[in-house]
Tab-separated table of C-alpha atoms and ligand atoms in Angstrom:
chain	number	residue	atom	x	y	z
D	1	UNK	CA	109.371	5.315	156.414
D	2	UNK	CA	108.951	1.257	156.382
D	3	UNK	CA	108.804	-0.470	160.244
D	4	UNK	CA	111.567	-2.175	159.478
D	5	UNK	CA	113.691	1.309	159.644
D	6	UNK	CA	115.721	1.290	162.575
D	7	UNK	CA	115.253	4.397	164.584
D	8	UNK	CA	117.636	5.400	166.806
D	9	UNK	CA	116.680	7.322	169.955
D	10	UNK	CA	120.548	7.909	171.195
D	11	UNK	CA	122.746	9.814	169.765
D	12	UNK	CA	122.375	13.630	170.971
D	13	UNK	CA	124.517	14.891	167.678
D	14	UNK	CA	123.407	17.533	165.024
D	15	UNK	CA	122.123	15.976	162.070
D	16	UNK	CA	124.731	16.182	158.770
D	17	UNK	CA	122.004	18.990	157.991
D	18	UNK	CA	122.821	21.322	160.489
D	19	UNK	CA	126.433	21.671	159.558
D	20	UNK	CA	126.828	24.840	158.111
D	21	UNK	CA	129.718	23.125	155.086
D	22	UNK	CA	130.150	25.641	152.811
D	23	UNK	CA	130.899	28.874	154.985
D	24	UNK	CA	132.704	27.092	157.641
D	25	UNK	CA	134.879	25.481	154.588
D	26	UNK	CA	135.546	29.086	153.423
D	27	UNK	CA	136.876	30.440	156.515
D	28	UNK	CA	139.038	27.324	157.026
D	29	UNK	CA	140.017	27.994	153.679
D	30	UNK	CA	140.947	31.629	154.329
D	31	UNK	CA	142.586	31.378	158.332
D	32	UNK	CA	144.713	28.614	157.200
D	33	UNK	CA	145.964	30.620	153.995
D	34	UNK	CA	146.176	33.638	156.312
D	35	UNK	CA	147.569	33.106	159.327
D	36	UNK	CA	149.031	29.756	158.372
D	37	UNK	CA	152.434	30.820	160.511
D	38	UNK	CA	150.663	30.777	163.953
D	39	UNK	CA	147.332	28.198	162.794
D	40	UNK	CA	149.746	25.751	161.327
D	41	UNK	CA	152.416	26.111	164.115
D	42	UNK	CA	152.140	24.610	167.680
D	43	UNK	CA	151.839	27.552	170.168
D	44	UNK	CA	148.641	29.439	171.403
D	45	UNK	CA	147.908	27.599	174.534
D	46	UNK	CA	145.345	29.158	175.826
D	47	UNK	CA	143.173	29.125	172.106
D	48	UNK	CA	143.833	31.295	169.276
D	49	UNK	CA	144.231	34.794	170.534
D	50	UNK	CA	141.411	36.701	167.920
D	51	UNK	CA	138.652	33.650	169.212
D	52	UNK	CA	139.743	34.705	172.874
D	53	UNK	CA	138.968	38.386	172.146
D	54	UNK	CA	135.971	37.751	170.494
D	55	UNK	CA	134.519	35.511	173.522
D	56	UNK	CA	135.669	37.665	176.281
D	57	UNK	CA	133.920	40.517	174.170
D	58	UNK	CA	130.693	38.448	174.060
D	59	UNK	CA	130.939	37.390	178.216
D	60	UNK	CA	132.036	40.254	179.372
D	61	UNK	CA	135.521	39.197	181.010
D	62	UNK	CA	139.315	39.562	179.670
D	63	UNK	CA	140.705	37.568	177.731
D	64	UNK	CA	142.921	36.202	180.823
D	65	UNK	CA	139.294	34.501	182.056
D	66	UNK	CA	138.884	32.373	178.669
D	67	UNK	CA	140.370	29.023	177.739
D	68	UNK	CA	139.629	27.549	174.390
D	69	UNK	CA	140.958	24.076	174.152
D	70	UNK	CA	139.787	20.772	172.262
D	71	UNK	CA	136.107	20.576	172.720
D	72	UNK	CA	134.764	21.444	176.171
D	73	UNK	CA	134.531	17.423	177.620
D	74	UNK	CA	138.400	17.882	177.646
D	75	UNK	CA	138.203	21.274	179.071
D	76	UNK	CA	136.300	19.355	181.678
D	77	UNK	CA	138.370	16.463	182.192
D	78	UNK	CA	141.028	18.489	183.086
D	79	UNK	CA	139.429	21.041	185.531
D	80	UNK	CA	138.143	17.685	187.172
D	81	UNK	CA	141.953	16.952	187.359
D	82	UNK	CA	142.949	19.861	189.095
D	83	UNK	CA	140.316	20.525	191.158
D	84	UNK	CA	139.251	16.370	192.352
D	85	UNK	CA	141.256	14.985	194.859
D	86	UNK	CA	140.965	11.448	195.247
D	87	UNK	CA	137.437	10.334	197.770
D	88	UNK	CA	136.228	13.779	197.223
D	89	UNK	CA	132.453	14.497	196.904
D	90	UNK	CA	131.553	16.019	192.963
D	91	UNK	CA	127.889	16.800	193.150
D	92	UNK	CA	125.978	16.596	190.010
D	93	UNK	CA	122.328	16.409	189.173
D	94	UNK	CA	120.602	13.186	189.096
D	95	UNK	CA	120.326	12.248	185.795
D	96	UNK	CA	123.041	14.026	184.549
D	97	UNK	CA	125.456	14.045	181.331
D	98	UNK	CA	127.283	10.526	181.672
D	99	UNK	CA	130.143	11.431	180.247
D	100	UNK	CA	130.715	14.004	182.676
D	101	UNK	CA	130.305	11.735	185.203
D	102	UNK	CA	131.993	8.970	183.881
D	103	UNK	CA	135.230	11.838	184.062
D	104	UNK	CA	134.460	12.962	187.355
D	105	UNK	CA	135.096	8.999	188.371
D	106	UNK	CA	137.924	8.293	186.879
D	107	UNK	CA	139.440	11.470	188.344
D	108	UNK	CA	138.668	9.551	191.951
D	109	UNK	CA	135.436	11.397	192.986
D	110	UNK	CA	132.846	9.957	194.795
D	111	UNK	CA	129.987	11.329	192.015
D	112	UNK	CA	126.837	11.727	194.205
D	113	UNK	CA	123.416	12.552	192.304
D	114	UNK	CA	121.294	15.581	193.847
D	115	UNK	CA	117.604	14.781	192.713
D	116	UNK	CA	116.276	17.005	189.315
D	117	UNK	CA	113.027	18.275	189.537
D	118	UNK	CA	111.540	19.960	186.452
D	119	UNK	CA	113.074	23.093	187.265
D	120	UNK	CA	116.030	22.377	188.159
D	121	UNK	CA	118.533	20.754	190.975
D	122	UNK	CA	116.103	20.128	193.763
D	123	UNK	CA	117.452	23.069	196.431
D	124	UNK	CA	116.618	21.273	199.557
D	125	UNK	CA	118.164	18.300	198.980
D	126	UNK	CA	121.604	19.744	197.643
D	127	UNK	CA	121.486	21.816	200.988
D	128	UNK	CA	120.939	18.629	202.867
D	129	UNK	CA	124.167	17.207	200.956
D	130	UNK	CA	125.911	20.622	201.508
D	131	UNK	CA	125.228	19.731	205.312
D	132	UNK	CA	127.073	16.392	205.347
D	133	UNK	CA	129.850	17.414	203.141
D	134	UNK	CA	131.393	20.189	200.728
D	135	UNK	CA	132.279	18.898	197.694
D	136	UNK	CA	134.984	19.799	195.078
D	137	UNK	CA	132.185	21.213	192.883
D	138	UNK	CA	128.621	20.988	191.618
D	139	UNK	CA	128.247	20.708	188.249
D	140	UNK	CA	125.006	21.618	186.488
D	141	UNK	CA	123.611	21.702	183.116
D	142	UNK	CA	121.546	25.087	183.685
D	143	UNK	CA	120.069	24.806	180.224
D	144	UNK	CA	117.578	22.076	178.703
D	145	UNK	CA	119.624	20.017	180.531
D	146	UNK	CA	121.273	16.799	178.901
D	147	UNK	CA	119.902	14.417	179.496
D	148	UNK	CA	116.501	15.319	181.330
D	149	UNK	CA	115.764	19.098	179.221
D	150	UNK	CA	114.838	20.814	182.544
D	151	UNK	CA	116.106	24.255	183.241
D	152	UNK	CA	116.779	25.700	186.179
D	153	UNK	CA	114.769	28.615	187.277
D	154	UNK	CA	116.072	31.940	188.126
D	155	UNK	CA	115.357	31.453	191.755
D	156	UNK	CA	117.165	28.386	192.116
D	157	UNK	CA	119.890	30.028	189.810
D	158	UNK	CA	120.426	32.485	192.708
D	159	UNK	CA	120.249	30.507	195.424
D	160	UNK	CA	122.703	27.847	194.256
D	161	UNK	CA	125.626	30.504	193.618
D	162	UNK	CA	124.693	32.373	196.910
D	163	UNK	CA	125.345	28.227	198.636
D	164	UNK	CA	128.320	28.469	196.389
D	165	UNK	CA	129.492	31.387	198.638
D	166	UNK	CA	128.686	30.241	202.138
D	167	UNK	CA	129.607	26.833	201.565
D	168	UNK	CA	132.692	27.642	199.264
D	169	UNK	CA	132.996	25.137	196.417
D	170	UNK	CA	132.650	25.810	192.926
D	171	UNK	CA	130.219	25.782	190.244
D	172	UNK	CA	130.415	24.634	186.916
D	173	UNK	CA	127.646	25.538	184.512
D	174	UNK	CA	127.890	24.029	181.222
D	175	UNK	CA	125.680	25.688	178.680
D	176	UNK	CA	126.065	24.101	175.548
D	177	UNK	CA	122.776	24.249	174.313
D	178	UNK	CA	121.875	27.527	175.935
D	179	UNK	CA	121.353	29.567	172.373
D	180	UNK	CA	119.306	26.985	170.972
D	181	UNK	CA	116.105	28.162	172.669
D	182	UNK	CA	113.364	27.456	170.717
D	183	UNK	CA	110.660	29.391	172.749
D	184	UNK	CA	110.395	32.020	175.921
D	185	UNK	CA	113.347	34.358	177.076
D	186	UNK	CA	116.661	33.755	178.458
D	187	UNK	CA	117.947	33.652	182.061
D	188	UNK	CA	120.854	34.867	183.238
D	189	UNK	CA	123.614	32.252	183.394
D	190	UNK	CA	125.121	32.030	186.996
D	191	UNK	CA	128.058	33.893	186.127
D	192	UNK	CA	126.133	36.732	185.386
D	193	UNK	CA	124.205	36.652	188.940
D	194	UNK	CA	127.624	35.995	190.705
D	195	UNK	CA	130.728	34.781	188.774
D	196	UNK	CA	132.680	34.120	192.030
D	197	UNK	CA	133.050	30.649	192.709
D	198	UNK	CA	131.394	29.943	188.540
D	199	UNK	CA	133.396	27.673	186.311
D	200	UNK	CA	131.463	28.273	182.562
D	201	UNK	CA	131.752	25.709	180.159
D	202	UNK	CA	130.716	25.555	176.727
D	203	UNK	CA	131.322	24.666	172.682
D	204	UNK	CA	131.001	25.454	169.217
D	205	UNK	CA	129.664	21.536	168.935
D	206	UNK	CA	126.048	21.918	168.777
D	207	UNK	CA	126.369	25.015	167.329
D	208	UNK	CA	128.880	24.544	164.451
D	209	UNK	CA	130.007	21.530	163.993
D	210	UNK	CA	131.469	18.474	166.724
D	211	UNK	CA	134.249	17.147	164.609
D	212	UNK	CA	135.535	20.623	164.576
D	213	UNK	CA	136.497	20.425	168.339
D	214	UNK	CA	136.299	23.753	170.009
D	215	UNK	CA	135.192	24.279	173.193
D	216	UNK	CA	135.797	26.967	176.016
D	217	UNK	CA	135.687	27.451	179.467
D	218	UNK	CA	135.678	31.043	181.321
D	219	UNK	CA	136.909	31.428	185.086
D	220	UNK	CA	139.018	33.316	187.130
D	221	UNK	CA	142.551	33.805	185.534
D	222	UNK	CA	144.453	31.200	188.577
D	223	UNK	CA	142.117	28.353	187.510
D	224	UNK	CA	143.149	29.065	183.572
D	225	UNK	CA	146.583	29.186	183.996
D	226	UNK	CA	146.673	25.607	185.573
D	227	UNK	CA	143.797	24.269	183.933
D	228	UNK	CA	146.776	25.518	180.344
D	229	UNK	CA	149.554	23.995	182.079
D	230	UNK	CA	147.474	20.398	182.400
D	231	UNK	CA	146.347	20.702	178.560
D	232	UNK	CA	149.855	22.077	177.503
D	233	UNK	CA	151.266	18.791	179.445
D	234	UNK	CA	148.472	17.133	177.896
D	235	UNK	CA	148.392	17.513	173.891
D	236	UNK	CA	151.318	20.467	173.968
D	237	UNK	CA	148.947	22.911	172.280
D	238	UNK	CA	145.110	23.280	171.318
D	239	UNK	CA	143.839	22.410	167.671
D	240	UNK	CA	144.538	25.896	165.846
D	241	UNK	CA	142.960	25.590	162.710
D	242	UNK	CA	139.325	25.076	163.727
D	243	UNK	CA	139.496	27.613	166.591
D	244	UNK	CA	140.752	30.107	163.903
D	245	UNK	CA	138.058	28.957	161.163
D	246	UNK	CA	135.436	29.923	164.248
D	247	UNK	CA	136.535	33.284	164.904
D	248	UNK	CA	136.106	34.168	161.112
D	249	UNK	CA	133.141	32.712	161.071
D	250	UNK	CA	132.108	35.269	163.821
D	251	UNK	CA	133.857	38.049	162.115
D	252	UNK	CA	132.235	37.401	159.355
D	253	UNK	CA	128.582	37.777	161.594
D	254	UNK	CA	127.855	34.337	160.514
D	255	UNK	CA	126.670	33.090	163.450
D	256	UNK	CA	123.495	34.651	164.520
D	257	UNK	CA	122.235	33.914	161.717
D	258	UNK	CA	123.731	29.915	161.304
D	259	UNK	CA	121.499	29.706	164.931
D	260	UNK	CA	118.090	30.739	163.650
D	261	UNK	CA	118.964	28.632	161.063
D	262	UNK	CA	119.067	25.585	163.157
D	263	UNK	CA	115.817	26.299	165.280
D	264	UNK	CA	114.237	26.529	161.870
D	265	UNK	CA	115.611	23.191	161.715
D	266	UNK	CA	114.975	21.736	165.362
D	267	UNK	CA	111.593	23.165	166.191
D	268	UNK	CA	109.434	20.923	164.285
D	269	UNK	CA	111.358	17.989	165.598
D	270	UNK	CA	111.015	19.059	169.173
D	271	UNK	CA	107.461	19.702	168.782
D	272	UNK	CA	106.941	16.395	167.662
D	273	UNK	CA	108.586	14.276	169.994
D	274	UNK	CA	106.780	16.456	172.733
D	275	UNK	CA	103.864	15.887	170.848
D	276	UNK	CA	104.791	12.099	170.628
D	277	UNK	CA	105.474	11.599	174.273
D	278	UNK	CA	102.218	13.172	175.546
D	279	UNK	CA	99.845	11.224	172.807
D	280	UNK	CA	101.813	7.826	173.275
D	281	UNK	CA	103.135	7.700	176.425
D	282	UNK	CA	100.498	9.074	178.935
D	283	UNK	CA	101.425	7.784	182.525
D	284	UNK	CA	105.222	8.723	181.979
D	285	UNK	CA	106.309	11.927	183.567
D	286	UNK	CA	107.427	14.104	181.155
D	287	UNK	CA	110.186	16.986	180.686
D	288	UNK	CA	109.104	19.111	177.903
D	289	UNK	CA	112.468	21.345	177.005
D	290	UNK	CA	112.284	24.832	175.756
D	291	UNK	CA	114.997	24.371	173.762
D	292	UNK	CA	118.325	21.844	173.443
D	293	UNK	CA	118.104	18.460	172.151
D	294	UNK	CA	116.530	16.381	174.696
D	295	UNK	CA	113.051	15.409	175.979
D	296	UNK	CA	112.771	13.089	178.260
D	297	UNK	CA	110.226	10.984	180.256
D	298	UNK	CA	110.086	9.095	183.658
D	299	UNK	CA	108.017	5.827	183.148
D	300	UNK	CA	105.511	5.289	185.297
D	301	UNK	CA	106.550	2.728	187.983
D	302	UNK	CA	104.231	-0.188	186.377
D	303	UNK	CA	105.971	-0.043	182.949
D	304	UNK	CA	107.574	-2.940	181.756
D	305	UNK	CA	111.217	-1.693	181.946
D	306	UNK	CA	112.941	-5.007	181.960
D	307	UNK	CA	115.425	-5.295	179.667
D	308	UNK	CA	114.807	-2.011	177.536
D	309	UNK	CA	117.278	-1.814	175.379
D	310	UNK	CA	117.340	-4.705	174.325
D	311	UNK	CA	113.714	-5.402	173.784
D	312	UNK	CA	114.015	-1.991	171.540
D	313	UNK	CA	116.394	-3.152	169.947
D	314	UNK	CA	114.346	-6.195	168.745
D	315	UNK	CA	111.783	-3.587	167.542
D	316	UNK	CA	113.913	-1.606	165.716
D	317	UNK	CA	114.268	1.304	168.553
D	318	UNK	CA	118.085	2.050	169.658
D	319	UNK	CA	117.645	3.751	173.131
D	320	UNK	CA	120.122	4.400	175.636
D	321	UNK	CA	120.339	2.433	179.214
D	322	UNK	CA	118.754	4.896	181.553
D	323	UNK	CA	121.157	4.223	184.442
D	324	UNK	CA	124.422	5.653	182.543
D	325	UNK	CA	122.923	8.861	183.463
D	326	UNK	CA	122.678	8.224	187.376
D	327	UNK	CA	125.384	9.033	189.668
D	328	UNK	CA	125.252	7.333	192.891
D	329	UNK	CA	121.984	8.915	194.871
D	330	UNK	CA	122.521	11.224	197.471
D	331	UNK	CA	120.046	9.368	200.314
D	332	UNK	CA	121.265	5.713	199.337
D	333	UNK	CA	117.786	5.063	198.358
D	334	UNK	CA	118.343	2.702	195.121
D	335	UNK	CA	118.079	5.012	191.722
D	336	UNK	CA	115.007	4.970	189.383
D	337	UNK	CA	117.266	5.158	186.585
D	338	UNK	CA	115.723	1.747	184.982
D	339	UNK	CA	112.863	3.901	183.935
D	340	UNK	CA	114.612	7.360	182.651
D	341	UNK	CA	114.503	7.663	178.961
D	342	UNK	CA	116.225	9.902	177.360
D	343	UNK	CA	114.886	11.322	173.969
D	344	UNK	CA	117.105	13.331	171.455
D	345	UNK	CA	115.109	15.007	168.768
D	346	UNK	CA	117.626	16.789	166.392
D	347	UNK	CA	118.877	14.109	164.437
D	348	UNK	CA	115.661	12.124	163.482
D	349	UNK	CA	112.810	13.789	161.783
D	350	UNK	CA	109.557	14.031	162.803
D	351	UNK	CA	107.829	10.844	160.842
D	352	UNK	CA	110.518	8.757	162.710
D	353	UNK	CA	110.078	10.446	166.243
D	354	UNK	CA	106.363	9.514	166.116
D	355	UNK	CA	107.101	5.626	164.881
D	356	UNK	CA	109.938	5.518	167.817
D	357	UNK	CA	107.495	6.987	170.165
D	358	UNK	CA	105.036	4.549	168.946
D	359	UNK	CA	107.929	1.857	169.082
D	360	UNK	CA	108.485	2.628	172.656
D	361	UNK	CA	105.033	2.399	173.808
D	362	UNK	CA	104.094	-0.901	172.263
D	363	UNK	CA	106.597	-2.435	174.606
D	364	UNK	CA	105.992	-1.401	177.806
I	401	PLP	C1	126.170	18.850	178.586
I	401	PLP	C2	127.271	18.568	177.633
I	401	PLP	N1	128.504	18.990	177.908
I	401	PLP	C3	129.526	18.767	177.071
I	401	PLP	C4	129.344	18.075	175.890
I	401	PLP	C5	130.531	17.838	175.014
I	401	PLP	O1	130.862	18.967	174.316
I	401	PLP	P1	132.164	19.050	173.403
I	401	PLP	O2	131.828	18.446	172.078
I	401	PLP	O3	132.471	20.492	173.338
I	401	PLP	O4	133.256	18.266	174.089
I	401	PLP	C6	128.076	17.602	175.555
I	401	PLP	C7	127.874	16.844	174.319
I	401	PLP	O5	126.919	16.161	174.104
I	401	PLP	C8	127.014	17.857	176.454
I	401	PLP	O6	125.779	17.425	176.216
């Protein structure tokens, strides 16, 4: 690696590595030579009917409770559609996804950022939000979060869905990066402590393959039929192909092993960006993930954070503005985002996570 190799710290994709070509080619290959009447035909609005069975097997619900559609961010957009009515509160965690929040907007919400703490939402201050006002939803990333990496702990995981109840607004829990785990045990997703008021989201993306486009969401069956009848309106009927190429790729018990696979692939990188962050950036606070894609830090509040990006960007370091990730906080107080940094390990390799670390420090 030279130092004039640009590194860039922003993209939180899977690496061209990851993609699991050949097998996922086959059983394109095979669905659309198969089944090319329904796969090659517009219909299927709720996914392809075999990938349906095969999650509602795996999450323990009927088929009526899944929705496959274009990659979950659309599944999103259009629950935010239905369920956001113009000035309404969406509470998220602060930082959260900015994409998700950047939909929640333009669907008229007033976003409003609950503080994170390194295990999760911070509980008192969501009830002191709860206390002012309800809002449409809360939506968490339960999971080595994107983009902080926390995860929320099991007793926060029950008392947010037993708030869900008295308070009555919905959850949504979007777990993409929930079987990527790369040490300790799993805990329970809220649907499993209470699936009332839970709206699950998640995707084949970090798991298969982005381009391919499938994502899901499981709820009650009245949310799914209107959240179809917006996507239907929307782009008439789901990409069939793909979804079809997944579910043979599950029949075919592919993807257990495609998983271990990719924490082969993703552990050494994690461990050295969280190796990275401690050696070269000291002060910083820092969220050391379990699993996912993302570490992250907090810089200490002497750090030199003017102008970031750009002055990583003269070093060679692509990093992405820490405020996209802040919704607006729930106290007023003015955000911190200025000094969030958000660190995606999967698609660089660990000589060029230790120069970017070492990158990011020498400018601080
Ligand atoms: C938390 C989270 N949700 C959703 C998505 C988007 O997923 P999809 O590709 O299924 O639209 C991402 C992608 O980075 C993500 O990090």
């Amino acid at each position: 690696m030279t130092t004039s190799e640009k590194i860039v710290f922003t993209r939180g994709v899977p690496p061209p590595e990851a993609f699991p070509t050949e097998d996922l080619g086959a059983c394109l290959d095979a669905v659309v030579r198969e089944d090319a009447s329904v796969v090659l035909q517009y219909g299927q609005q709720r996914g392809y009917a075999p990938l349906r069975e095969e999650l509602a097997a795996e999450y323990r619900v009927s088929p009526a409770e899944i929705l496959i559609g274009n990659g979950s961010l659309q599944l999103q957009d259009l629950v935010s559609s239905y369920l956001i009515h113009p000035g309404a509160a969406v509470y998220t965690e602060q930082p959260s996804y900015d994409r998700a929040i950047k939909t929640f907007r333009r669907r008229g919400a007033n976003t409003v950022g609950i503080p994170l703490e390194e295990d999760g939402i911070s509980i008192e201050r969501l009830e002191a939000a709860l206390e002012r006002e309800v809002p449409a939803f809360l939506y968490l990333v339960p999971d080595f979060q994107n983009p902080a990496g926390s995860t929320l702990s099991l007793e926060k995981r029950r008392r947010v869905v037993e708030l869900a109840g008295e308070y009555a607004f919905k959850v949504i829990e979007d777990i993409p990066y929930r079987k990527l785990r790369y040490e300790g045990e799993d805990l329970p997703m809220l649907r499993e402590i209470d699936p009332t008021n839970v709206v699950t989201m998640s995707s084949f993306s970090k798991l298969l393959s982005p381009g391919i486009r499938v994502g899901f969401m499981i709820s009650p069956e009245d949310l799914i039929g209107e959240v179809t009848a917006l996507g239907e309106d929307t782009y008439l009927s789901p990409v069939l192909p793909t979804q079809a190429a997944v579910a043979e790729y599950l029949r075919r018990g592919l993807l257990a092993p495609n998983v271990e696979r990719l924490k082969e692939l993703y552990t050494p990188r994690w461990k050295a960006m969280a190796g990275a962050v401690r050696r070269e950036l000291p002060g910083a606070q820092a969220f050391i993930p379990s699993g996912g894609f993302f570490v992250s830090v907090m810089l200490p509040e002497d750090a030199n954070t003017q102008d970031l990006v750009s002055r990583a960007s003269e070093v060679g370091l692509a990093l992405t503005p820490g405020a996209a990730f802040f919704a607006a906080p729930d106290d007023g107080v003015a955000t911190e985002g200025d000094r969030f940094v958000r660190l995606p390990f999967c698609a660089v390799t660990p000589d060029q996570i230790e120069e970017g670390a070492r990158r990011l420090a020498g400018i601080l």
